[in-house]
mmCIF file of C-alpha atoms in Angstrom:
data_model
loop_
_atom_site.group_PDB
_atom_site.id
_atom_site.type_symbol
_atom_site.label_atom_id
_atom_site.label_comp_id
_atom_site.label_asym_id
_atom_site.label_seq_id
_atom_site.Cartn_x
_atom_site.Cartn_y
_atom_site.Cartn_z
ATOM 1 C CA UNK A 2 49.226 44.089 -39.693
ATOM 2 C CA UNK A 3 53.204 44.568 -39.013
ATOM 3 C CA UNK A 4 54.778 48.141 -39.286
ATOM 4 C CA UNK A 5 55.997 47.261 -43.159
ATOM 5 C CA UNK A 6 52.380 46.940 -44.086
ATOM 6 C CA UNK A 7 51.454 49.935 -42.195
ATOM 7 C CA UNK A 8 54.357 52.202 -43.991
ATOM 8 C CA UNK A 9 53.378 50.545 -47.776
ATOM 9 C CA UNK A 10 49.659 51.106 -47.421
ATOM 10 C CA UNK A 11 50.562 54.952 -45.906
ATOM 11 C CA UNK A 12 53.102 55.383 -49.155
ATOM 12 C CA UNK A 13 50.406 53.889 -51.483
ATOM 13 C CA UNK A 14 46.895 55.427 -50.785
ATOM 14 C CA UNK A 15 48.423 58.911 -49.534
ATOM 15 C CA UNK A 16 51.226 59.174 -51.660
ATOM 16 C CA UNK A 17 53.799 60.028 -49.050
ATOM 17 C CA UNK A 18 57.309 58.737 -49.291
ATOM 18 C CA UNK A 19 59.546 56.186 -47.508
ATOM 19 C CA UNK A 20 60.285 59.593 -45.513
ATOM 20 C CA UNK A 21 57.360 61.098 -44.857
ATOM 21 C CA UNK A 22 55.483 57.562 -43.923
ATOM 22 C CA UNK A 23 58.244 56.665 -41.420
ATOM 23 C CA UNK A 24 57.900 60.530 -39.839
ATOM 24 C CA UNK A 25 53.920 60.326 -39.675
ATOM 25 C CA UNK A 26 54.295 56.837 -37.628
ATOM 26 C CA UNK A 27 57.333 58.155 -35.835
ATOM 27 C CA UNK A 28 59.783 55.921 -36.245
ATOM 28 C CA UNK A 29 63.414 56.389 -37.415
ATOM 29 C CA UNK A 30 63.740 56.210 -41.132
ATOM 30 C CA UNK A 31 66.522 53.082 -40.935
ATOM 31 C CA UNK A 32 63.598 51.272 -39.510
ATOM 32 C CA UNK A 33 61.267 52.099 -41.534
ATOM 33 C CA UNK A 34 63.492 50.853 -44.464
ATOM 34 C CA UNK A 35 63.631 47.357 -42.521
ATOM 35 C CA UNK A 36 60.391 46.993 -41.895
ATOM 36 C CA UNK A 37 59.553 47.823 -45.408
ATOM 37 C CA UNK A 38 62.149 45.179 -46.719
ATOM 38 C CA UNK A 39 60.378 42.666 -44.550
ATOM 39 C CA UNK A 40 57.187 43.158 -45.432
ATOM 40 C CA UNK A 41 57.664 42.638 -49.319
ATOM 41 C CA UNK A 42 60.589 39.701 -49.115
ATOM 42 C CA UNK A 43 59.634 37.121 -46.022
ATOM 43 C CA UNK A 44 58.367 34.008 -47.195
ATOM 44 C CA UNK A 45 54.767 33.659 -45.976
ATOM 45 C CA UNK A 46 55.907 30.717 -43.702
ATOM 46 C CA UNK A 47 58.745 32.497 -42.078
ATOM 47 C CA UNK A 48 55.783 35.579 -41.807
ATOM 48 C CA UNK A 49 53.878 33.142 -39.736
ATOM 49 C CA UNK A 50 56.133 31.847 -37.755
ATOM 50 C CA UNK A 51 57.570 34.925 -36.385
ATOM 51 C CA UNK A 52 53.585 36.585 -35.856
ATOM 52 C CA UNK A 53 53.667 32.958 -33.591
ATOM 53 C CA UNK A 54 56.756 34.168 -31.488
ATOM 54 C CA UNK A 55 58.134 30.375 -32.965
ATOM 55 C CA UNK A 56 61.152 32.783 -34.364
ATOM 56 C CA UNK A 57 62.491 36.157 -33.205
ATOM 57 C CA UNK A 58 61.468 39.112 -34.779
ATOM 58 C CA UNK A 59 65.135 39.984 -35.073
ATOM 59 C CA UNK A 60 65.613 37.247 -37.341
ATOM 60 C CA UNK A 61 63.584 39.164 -40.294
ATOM 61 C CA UNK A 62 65.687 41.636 -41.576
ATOM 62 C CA UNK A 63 68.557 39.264 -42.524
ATOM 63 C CA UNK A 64 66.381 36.645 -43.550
ATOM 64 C CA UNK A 65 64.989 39.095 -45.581
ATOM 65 C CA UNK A 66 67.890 39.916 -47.471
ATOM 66 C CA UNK A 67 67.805 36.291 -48.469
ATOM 67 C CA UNK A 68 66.114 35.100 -52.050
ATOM 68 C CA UNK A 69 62.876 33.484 -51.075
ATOM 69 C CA UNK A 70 64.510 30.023 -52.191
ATOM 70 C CA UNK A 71 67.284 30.560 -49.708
ATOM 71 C CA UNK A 72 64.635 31.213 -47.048
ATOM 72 C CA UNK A 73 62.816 28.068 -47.995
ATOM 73 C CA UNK A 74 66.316 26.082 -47.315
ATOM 74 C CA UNK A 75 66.715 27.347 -43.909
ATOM 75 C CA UNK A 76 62.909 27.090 -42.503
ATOM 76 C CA UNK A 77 63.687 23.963 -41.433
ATOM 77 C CA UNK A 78 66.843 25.346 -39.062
ATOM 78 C CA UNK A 79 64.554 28.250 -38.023
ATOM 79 C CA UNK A 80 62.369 26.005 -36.859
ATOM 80 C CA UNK A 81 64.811 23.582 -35.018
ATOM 81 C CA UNK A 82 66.012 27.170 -33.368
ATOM 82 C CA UNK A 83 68.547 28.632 -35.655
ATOM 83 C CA UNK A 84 69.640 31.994 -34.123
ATOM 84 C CA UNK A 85 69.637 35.314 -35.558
ATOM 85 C CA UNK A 86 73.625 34.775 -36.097
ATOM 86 C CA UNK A 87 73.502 31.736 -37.928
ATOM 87 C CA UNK A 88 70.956 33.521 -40.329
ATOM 88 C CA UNK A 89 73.634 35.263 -42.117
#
């Protein structure tokens, strides 16, 4: 499981908050936020192929921000080696 799952299932079945989760796991709140983000809005293939090391882990948060059918248009490029910079 990544470090969004981690912080969701902590905030779910202890009640804690963003916060509290990202403190307990001790990592900066900022990331937490990320990893969070993430979690919930990758695309299952673009999940995969970063858990593959076929994309950079980098590349997640700002294809994140993306709407899943925006995602789905550049999976191709990601996997033809689109960089982080082109994400955007």
């Amino acid at each position: 499981a990544d470090l969004g799952d981690a912080i969701q299932r902590l905030m779910l079945l202890k009640g804690l908050t963003l916060t509290q989760a990202a403190k307990l796991l001790s990592v900066e709140q900022g990331t937490a936020s990320k990893a969070v983000l993430v979690s919930k809005n990758l695309i299952p293939e673009i999940k995969q192929l970063i858990a593959e090391g076929k994309v950079a882990s980098s590349c997640g948060y700002p294809l994140a921000r993306l709407s899943p059918e925006r995602q789905a248009e550049v999976l191709p490029r990601l996997l033809a080696g689109m960089s982080k910079d082109e994400v955007t």
